[in-house]
Short mmCIF file of C-alpha atoms in Angstrom, two decimals:
data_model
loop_
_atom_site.label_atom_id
_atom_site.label_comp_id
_atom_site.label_asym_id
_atom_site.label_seq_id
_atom_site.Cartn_x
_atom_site.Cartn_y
_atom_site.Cartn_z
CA UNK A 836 -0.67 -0.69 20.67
CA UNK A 837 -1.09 -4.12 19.43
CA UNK A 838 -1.21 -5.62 16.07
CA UNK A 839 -4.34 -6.49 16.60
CA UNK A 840 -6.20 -2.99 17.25
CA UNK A 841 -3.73 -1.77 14.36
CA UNK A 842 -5.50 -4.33 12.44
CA UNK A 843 -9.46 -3.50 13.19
CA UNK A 844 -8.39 0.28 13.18
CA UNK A 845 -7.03 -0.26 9.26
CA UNK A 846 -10.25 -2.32 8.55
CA UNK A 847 -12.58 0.12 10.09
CA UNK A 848 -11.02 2.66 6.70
CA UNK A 849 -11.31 0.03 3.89
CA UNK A 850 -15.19 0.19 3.13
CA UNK A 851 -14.70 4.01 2.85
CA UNK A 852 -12.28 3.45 0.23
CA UNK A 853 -14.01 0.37 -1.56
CA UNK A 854 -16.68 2.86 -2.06
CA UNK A 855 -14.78 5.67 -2.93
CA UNK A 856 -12.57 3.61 -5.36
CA UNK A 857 -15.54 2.55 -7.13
CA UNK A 858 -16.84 5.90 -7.53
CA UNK A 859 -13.18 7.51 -8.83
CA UNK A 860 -12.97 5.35 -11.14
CA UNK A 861 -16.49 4.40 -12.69
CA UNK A 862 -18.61 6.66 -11.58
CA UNK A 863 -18.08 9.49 -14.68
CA UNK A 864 -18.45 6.74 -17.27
CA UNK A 865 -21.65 5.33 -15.68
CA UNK A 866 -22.74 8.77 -15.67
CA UNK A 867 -21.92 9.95 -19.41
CA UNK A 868 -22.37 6.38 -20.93
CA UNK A 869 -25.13 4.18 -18.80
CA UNK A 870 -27.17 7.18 -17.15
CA UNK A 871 -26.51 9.35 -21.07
CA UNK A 872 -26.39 12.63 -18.97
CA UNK A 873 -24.24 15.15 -21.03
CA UNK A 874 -20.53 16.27 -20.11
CA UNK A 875 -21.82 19.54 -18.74
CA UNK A 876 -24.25 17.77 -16.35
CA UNK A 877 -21.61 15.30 -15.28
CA UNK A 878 -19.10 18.16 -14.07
CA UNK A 879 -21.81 19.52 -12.11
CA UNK A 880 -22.96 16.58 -10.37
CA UNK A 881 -18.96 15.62 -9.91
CA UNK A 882 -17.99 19.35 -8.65
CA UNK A 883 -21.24 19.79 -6.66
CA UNK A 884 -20.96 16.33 -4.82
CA UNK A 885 -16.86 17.08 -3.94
CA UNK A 886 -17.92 20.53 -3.04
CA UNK A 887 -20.73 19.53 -0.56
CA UNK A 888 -18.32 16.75 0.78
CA UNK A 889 -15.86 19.47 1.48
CA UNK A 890 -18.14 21.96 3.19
CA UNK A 891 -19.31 19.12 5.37
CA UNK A 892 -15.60 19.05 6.62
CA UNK A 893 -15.07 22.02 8.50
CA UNK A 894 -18.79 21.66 10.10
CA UNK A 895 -18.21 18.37 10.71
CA UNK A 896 -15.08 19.27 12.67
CA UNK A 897 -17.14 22.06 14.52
CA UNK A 898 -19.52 19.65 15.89
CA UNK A 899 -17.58 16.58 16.53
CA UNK A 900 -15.19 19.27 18.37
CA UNK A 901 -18.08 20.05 20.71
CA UNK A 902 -19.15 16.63 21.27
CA UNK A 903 -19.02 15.43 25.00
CA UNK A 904 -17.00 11.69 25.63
CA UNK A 905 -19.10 9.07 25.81
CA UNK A 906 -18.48 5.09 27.04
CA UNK A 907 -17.51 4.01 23.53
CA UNK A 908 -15.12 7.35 22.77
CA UNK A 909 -16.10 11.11 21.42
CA UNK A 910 -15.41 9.85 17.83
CA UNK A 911 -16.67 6.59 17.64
CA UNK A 912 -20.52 7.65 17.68
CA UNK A 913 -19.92 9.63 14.93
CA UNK A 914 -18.99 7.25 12.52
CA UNK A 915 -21.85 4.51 13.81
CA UNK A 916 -24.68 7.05 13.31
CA UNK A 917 -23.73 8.18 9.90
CA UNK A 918 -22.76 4.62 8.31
CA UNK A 919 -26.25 2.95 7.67
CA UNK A 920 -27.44 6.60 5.97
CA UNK A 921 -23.72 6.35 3.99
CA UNK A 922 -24.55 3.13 2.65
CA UNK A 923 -28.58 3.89 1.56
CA UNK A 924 -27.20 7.22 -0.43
CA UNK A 925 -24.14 4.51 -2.21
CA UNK A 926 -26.49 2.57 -3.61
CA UNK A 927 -28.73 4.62 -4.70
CA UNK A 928 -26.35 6.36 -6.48
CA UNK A 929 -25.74 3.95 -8.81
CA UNK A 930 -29.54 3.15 -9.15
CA UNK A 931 -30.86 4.40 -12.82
CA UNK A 932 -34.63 5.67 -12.15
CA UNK A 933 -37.36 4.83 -14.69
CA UNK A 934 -37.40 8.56 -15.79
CA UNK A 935 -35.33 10.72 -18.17
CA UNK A 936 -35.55 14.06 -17.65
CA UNK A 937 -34.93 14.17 -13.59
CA UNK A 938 -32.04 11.81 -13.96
CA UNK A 939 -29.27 14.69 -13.08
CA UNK A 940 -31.33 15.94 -9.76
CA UNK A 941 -31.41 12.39 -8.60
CA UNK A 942 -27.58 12.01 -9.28
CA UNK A 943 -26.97 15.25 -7.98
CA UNK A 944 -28.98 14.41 -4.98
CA UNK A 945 -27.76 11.19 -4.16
CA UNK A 946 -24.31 12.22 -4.76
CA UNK A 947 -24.25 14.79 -2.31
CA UNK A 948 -25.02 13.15 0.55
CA UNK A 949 -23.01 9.98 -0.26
CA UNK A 950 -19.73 12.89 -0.16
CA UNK A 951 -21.47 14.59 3.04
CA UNK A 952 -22.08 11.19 4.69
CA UNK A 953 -18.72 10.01 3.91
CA UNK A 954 -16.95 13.19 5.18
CA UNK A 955 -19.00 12.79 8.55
CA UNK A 956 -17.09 8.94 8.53
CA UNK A 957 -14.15 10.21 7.54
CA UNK A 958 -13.31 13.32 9.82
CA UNK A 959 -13.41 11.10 13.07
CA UNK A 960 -11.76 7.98 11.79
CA UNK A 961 -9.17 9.94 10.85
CA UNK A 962 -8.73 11.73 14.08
CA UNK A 963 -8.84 8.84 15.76
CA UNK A 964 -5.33 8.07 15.22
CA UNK A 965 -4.13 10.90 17.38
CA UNK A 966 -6.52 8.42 20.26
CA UNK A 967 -5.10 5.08 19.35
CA UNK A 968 -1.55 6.10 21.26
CA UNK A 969 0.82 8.78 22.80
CA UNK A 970 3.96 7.23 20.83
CA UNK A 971 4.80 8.36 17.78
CA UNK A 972 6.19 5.12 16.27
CA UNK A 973 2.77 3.35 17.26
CA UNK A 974 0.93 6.07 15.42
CA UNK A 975 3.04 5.77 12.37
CA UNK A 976 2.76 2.26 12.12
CA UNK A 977 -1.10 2.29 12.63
CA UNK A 978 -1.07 4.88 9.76
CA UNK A 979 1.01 2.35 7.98
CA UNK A 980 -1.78 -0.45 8.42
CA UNK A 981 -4.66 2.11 7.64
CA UNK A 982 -2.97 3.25 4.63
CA UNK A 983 -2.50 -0.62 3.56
CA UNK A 984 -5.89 -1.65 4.09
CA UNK A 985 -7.39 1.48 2.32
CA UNK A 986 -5.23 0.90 -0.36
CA UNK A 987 -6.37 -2.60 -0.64
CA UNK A 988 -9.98 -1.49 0.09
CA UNK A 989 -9.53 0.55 -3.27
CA UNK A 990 -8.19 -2.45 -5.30
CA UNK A 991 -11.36 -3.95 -3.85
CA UNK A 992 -13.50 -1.33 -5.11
CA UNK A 993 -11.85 -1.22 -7.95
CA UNK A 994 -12.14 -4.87 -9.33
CA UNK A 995 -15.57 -5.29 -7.75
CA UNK A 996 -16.94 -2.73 -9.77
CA UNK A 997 -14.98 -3.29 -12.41
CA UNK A 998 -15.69 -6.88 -13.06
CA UNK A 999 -19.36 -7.01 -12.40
CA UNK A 1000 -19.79 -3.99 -14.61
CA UNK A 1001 -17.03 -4.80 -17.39
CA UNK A 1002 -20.13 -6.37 -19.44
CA UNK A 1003 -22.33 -3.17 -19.67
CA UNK A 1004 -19.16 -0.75 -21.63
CA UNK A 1005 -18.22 -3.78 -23.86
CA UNK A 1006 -20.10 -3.77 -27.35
CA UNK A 1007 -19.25 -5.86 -30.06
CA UNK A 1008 -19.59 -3.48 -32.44
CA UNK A 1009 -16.80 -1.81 -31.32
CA UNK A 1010 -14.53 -4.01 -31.76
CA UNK A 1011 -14.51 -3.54 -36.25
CA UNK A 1012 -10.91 -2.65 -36.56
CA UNK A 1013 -11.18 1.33 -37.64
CA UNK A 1014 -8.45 1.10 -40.38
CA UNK A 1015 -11.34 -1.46 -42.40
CA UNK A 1016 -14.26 0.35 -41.24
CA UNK A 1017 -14.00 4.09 -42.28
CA UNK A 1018 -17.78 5.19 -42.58
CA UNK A 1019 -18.99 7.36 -40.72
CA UNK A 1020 -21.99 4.91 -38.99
CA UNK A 1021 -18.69 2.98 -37.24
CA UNK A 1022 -17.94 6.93 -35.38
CA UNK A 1023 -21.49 7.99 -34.96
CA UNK A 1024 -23.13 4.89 -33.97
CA UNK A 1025 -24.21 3.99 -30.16
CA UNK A 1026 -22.16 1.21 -28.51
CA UNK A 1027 -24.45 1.39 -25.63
CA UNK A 1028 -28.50 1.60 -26.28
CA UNK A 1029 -30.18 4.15 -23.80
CA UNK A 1030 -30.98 1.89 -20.47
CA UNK A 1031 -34.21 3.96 -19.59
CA UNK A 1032 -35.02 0.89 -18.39
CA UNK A 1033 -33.90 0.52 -14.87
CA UNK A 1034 -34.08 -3.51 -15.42
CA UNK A 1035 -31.86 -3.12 -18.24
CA UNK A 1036 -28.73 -5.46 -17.89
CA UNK A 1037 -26.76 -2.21 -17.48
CA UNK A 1038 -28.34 -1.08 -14.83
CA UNK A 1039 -28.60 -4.32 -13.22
CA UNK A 1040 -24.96 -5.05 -13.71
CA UNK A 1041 -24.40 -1.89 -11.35
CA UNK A 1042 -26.78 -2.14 -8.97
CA UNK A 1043 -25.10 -5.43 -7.77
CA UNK A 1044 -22.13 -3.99 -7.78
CA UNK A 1045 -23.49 -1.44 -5.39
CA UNK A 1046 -25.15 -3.62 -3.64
CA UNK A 1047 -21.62 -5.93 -3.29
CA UNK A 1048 -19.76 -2.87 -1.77
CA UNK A 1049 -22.53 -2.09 0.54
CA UNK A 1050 -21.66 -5.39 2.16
CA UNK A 1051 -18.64 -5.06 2.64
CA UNK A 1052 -19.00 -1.12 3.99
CA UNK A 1053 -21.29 -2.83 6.96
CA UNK A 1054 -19.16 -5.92 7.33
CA UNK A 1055 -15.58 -3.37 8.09
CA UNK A 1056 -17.49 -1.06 10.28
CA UNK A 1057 -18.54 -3.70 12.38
CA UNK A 1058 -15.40 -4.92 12.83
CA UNK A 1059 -13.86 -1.23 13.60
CA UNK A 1060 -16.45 -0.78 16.82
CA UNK A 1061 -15.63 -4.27 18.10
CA UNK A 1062 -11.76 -3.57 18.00
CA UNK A 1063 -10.52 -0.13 18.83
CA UNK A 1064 -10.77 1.78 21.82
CA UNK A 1065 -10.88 5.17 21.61
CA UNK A 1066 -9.02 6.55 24.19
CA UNK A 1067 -9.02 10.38 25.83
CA UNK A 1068 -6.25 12.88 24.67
CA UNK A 1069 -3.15 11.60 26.81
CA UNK A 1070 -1.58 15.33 27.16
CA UNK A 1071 -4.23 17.34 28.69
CA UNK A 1072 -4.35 18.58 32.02
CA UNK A 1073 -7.19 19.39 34.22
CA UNK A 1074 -6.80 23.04 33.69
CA UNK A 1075 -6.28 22.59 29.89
CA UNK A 1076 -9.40 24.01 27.99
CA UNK A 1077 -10.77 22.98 24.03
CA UNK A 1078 -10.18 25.84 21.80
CA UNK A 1079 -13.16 27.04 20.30
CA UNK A 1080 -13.39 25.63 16.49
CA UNK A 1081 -12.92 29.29 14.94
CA UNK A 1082 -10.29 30.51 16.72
CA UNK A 1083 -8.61 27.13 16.22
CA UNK A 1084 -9.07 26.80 12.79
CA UNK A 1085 -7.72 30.47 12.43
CA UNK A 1086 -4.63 29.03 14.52
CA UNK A 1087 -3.91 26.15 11.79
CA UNK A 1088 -4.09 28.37 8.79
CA UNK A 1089 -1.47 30.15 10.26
CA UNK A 1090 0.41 27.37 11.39
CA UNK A 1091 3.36 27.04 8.66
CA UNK A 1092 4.06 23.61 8.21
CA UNK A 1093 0.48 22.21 7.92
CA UNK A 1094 -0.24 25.22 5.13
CA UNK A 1095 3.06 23.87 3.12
CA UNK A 1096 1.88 20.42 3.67
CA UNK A 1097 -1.88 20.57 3.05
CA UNK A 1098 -1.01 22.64 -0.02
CA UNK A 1099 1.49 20.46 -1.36
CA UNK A 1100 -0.92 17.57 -1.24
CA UNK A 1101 -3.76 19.27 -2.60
CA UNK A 1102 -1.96 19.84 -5.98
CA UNK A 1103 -0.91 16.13 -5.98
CA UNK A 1104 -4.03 14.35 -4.98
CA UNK A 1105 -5.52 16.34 -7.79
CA UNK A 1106 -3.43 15.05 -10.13
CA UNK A 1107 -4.05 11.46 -8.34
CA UNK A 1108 -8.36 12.05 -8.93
CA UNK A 1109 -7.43 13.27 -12.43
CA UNK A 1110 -5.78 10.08 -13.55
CA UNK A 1111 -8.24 7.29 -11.37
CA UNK A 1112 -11.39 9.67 -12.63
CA UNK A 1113 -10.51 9.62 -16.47
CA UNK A 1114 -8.33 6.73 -16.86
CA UNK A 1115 -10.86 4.54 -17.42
CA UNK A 1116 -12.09 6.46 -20.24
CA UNK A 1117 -8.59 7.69 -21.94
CA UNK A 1118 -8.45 3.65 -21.99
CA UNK A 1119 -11.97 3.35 -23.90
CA UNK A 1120 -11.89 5.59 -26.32
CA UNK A 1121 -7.84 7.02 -26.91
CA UNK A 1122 -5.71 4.44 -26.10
CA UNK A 1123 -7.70 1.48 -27.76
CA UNK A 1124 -7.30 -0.64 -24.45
CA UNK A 1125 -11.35 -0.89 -24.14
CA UNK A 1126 -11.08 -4.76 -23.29
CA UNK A 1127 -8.26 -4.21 -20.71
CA UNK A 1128 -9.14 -1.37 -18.48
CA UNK A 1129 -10.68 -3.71 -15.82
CA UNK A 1130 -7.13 -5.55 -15.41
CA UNK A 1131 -5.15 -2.28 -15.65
CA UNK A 1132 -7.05 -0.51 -12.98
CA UNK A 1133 -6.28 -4.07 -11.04
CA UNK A 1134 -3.02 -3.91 -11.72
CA UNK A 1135 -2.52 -0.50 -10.55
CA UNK A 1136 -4.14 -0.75 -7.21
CA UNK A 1137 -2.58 -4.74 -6.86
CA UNK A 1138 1.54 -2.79 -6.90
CA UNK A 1139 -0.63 0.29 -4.79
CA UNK A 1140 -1.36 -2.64 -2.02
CA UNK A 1141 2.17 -4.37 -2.42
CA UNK A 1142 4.17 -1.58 -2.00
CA UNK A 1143 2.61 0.61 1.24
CA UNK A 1144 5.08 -1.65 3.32
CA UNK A 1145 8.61 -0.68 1.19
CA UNK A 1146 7.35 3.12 1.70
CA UNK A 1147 6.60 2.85 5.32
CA UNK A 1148 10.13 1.01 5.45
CA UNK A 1149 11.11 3.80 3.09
CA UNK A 1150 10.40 6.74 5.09
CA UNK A 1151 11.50 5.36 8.27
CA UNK A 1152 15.30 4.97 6.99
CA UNK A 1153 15.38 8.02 4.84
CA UNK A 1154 12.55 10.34 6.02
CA UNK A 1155 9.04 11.34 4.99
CA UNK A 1156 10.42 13.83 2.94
CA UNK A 1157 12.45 12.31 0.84
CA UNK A 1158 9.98 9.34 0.49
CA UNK A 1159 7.96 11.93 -1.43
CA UNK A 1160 10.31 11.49 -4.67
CA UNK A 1161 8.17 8.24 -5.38
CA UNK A 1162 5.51 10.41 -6.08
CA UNK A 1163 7.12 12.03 -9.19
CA UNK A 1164 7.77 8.04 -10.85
CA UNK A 1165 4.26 8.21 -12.44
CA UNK A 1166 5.48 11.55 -14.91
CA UNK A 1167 7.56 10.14 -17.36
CA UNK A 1168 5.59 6.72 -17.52
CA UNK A 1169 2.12 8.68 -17.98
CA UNK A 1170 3.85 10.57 -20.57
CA UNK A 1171 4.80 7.29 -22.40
CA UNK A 1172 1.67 5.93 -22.07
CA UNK A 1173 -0.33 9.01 -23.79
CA UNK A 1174 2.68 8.67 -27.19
CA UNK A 1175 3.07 5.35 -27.18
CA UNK A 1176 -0.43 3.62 -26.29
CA UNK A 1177 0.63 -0.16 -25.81
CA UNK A 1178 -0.19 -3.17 -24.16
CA UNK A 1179 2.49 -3.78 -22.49
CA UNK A 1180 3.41 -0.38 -21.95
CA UNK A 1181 -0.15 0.07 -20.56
CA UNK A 1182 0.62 -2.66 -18.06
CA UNK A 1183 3.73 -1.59 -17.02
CA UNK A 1184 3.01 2.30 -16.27
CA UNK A 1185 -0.51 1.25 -14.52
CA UNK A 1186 2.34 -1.06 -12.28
CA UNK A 1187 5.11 2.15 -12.03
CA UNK A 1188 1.77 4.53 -11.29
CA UNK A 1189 0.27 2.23 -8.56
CA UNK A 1190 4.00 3.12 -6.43
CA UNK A 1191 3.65 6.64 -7.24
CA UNK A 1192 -0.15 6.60 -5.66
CA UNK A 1193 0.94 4.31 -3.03
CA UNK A 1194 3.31 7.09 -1.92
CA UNK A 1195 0.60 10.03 -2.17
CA UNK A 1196 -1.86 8.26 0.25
CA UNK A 1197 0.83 7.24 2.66
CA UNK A 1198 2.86 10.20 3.07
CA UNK A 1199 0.24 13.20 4.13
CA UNK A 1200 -1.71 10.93 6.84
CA UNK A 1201 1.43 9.94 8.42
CA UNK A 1202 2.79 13.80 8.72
CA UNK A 1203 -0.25 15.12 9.73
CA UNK A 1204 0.09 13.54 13.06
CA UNK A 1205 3.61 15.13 13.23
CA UNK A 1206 1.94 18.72 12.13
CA UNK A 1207 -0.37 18.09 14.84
CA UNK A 1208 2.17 17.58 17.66
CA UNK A 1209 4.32 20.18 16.11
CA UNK A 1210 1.17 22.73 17.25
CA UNK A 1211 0.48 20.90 20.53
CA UNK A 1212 4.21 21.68 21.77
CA UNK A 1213 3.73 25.69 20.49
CA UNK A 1214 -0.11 25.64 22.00
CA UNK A 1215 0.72 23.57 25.10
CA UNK A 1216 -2.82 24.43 27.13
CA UNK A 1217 -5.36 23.68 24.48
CA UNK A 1218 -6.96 20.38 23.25
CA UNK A 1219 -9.56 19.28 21.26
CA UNK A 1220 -7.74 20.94 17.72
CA UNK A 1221 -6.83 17.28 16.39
CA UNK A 1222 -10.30 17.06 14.61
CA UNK A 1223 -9.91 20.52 13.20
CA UNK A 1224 -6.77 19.97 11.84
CA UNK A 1225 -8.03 16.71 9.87
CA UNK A 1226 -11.53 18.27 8.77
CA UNK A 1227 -10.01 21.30 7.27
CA UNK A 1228 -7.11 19.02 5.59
CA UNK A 1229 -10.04 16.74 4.07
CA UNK A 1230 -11.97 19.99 3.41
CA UNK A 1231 -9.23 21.59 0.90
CA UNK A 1232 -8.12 17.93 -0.47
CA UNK A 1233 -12.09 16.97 -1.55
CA UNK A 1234 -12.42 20.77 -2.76
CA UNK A 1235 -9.26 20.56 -4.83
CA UNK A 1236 -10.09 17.19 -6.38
CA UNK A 1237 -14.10 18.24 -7.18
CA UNK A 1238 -12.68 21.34 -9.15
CA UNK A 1239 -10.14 19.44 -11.03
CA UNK A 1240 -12.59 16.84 -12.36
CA UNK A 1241 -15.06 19.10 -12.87
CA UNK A 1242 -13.32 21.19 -14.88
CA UNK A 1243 -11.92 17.28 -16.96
CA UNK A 1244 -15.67 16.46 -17.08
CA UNK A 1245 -16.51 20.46 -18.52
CA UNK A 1246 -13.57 20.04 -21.13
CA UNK A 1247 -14.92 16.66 -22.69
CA UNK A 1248 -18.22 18.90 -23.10
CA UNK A 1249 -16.44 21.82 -24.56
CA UNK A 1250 -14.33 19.15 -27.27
CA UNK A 1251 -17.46 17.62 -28.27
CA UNK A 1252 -17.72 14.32 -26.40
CA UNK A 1253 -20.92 12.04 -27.19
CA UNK A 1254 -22.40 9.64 -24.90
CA UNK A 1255 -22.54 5.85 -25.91
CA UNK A 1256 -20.75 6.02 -29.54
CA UNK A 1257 -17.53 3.92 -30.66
CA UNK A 1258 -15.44 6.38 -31.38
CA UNK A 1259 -14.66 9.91 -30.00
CA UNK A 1260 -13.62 13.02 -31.99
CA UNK A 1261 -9.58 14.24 -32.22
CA UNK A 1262 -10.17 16.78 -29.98
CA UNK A 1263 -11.89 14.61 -27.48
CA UNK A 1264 -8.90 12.19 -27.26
CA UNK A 1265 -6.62 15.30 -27.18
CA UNK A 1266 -8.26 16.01 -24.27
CA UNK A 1267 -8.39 12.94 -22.23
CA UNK A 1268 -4.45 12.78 -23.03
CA UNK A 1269 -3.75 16.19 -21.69
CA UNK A 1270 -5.86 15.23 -18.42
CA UNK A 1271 -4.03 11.44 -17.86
CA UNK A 1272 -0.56 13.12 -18.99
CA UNK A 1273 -0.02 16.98 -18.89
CA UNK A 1274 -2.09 18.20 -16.61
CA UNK A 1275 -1.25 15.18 -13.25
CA UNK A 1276 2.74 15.72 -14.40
CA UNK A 1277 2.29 19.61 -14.05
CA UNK A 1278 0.10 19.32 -10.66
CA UNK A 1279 2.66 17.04 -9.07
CA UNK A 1280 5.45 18.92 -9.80
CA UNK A 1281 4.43 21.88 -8.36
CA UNK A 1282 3.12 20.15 -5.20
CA UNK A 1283 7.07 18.83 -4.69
CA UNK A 1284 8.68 21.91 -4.85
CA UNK A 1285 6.20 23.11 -2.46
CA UNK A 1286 7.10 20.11 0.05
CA UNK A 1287 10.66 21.24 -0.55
CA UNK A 1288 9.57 23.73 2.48
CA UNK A 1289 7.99 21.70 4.39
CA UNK A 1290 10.00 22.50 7.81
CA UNK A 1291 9.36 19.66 9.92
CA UNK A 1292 12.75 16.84 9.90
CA UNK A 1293 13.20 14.10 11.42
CA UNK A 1294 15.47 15.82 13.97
CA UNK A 1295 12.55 18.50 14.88
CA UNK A 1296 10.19 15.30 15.85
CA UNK A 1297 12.79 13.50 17.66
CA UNK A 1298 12.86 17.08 19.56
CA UNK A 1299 9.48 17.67 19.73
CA UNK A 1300 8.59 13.84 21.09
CA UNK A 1301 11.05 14.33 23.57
CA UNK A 1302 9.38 17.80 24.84
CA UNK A 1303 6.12 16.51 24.68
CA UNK A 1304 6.83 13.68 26.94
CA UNK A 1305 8.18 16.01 29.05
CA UNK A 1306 5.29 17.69 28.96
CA UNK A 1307 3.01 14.87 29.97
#
C-alpha cells in the first residue's frame, strides 16, 4: 500500500472530524448561551441527535451490506451520495433562525440528520480499511495515518471554530474581578444579549465558522475519491456467500473479544465526549479561564496530533494492550485541574490530556481490524460482516456518548444553570467539576479493567495472519 493512498485514505476522515470537533466542543455552549435554549432542551437535542446517529448505524450497515460492487468500490458510493446532504444539515445547524419559540425543533431537526448523515460517511470509510490491503502491518499503519489526520482534522475544528467564534462568549463585563464586585447585578446580569437577530454578530461569527468547515469537508472528500481504490475482499472464494446482516450481527454480539473491546471503549470514549463537550464551559464559568479556552482546546488537540506517531510506535514494540495505559494519564491531571484551577496547570493537563485522547482514538480502530480477522479465521465461508462489525461498534460508541452528555446537559438544568449571565451558581460549578473530573476518571477506569480481558495478543494475530494466509 503506498504512502500515498495511506495519505488520501487519512484525508478522506479529517472533514468528518473537523466537523465533529467543532460540534464536541462548541456546540452545547452555542446552544445554552447564543441560541438561549434552556439546559433541559439542550440534553434533548444532544441525546436525540447521538441517538438518531446511532440508530442510523446498524441500518446503515444493513444496506451498505446488501449493496452490489460497483466500478468505483461497494463503499465508496456511499460516502459520495451522502456528503453534499452532510454538509447542507452542518451549516444549518449552526444557523440561528429569526424566530424564538421553534428554535429547539430546528436544532433538533438539523441535528439529527447532521449525526444520521455523518454515520452514513462514517460506516463505509471506516470499513474501508479492511479494502485498502490483505496485510496486517499495511492496515495498521493506514489506521495510523487515519487516526493522525482525524486527530489533526479535530485540532482543525477545534481552532476554526474556536477562533472565529472566541468574540461572541467574551463580554467585558465579565471581566470585574468578583472579589470587588459582590452585588448581585455582577451574578445575575447577561454577558451575552439575546441574538434573535440572525444578523447579530453572534450569529454571524458562527455561521462563518460553519461555513469555513464546510470547505474544508468538500475539499478532503474530493481528495479521498481521487486517491483510494477500493478493492474486493481478498479472502473470499467463489463458493463463499455474505451472511445475512441479522444473523451476522447476532454472530458479533457473541463474538468475545469484540464485546470486551467495544465495551471497554464505550465507557472511555464517554468519558472522552464528557470532557471535549463541557470543557469549554467548566473553563467559562468554574475555572475562571474564560479568555483562554480557545488556546487550551488548541493545545490539547496540538499534543493529540503530535503524539499519534509515539503510540503507533508504542503499540508496535509493546502491544495494543498495554498501549492502553496512556489512556489512564488524563485522571490524576483532570483531578488537579478541578482543585487547583491554574494557568499553567490548565495548560499543562490540556497538554497531558491531549496523549491520553490521542491513545483512545488510536487504539479501538486499529484492533477492530484484528477482531475482525479474529472472526474471519472462526467463520472461514462468509464475507461481507466487515461493515457490520464497524456499524454496530459506531452504533454503541455514538449511543454511549449521546446518553452521557445528555444526562451533563440535564444536570446543569437540574443545578440551576442560566443562559448568558457572568457567573454561575455553587452548585452549577459543582457540577461541571464532577463531569470534567469524577465522572471521565470513574468511566475510564472501568473501561481498563474491562480491556484487561480483552483475549486477543500479539501472539494470537501473528497466528491468526499466518492461518489466514493460508487460507487465501
Amino acid at each position: 500500500l503506498s504512502m500515498c493512498s495511506k495519505l488520501c485514505y487519512a484525508i478522506g476522515g479529517a472533514p468528518n472530524q473537523v466537523a465533529g470537533s467543532a460540534a464536541s466542543f462548541f456546540l452545547q455552549i452555542f446552544l445554552l448561551d447564543i441560541a438561549h435554549i434552556t439546559p433541559f432542551h439542550t440534553s434533548l437535542v444532544l441525546f436525540i441527535g447521538k441517538a438518531s446517529g446511532a440508530v442510523t448505524d446498524p441500518v446503515a450497515g444493513f444496506f451498505i451490506s446488501k449493496s452490489r460492487w460497483t466500478k468505483i468500490g461497494r463503499l465508496m458510493p456511499w460516502v459520495l451520495a451522502c456528503t453534499p446532504f452532510t454538509i447542507i444539515s452542518y451549516f444549518f445547524m449552526w444557523y440561528l433562525p429569526p424566530f424564538v419559540s421553534g428554535r429547539v425543533a430546528w436544532y433538533l431537526t438539523f441535528h439529527c440528520l447532521f449525526q444520521a448523515l455523518t454515520t452514513l460517511f462514517q460506516v463505509p470509510y471506516s470499513a474501508l480499511t479492511m479494502f485498502l490491503s490483505t496485510d496486517q502491518k499495511d492496515r495498521d499503519s493506514a489506521t495510523a495515518y487515519r487516526m493522525t489526520m482525524e486527530v489533526l482534522g479535530t485540532l482543525i475544528g477545534a481552532s476554526l471554530q474556536g477562533q472565529i467564534v472566541a468574540s461572541a462568549h467574551v463580554s467585558p463585563h465579565c471581566t470585574v474581578n468578583p472579589l470587588v464586585n459582590t452585588t448581585d447585578s455582577w451574578h445575575d446580569t447577561a454577558s451575552i444579549p439575546d441574538p434573535s437577530d440572525p444578523l447579530s454578530h453572534q450569529a454571524k461569527v458562527y455561521m462563518i465558522a460553519a461555513g469555513v468547515i464546510a470547505g474544508v469537508y468538500l475539499l478532503g472528500i474530493i481528495v479521498l475519491f481521487l486517491g483510494v481504490k477500493e478493492r474486493d475482499d481478498p479472502y473470499a472464494l467463489n463458493s463463499d456467500r455474505a451472511i445475512p446482516f441479522c444473523k451476522g450481527l447476532a454472530l458479533t454480539m457473541k463474538h468475545g473479544p469484540y464485546v470486551k473491546l467495544t465495551a471497554s471503549f464505550l465507557l472511555i470514549s464517554t468519558a472522552v465526549q464528557l470532557e471535549q463537550g463541557n470543557l469549554v464551559l467548566f473553563c467559562t464559568h468554574a475555572a475562571g479561564l474564560r479568555n483562554h479556552f480557545q488556546y487550551l482546546v488548541v493545545t490539547l488537540l496540538v499534543s493529540a496530533v503530535l503524539s499519534v506517531p509515539f503510540w503507533q510506535k508504542f503499540l508496535q514494540r509493546f502491544g495494543k494492550k498495554c498501549a492502553a495505559c496512556g489512556i489512564s494519564w488524563m485522571i490524576p491531571f483532570a483531578v488537579m485541574l478541578v482543585t487547583i484551577p491554574n494557568v499553567i496547570l490548565a495548560y499543562f493537563v490540556a497538554f497531558i490530556s491531549g496523549l491520553s485522547i490521542a491513545a483512545s482514538l488510536l487504539l479501538p480502530w486499529s484492533m477492530l481490524p484484528d477482531v475482525v480477522d479474529n472472526f474471519r479465521l472462526q467463520n472461514p465461508h462468509g464475507k461481507g460482516h466487515e461493515t457490520i462489525f464497524y456499524s454496530s461498534y459506531v452504533f454503541f460508541t455514538k449511543m454511549s456518548a449521546g446518553i452521557g452528555l445528555g444526562i451533563s446537559a440535564a444536570g446543569l438544568e437540574f443545578t440551576g444553570y442560566k443562559p448568558g449571565i457572568c457567573k454561575q451558581s455553587d452548585n452549577v460549578i459543582l457540577t461541571l467539576k464532577l463531569l470534567i473530573g469524577a465522572v471521565p476518571a470513574i468511566l475510564i477506569l472501568l473501561g481498563l479493567f474491562i480491556l484487561l480481558f480483552y483475549p486477543i495478543t500479539e501472539e494470537s494475530r501473528k497466528e491468526t495472519k499466518l492461518a489466514l494466509e493460508e487460507l487465501r
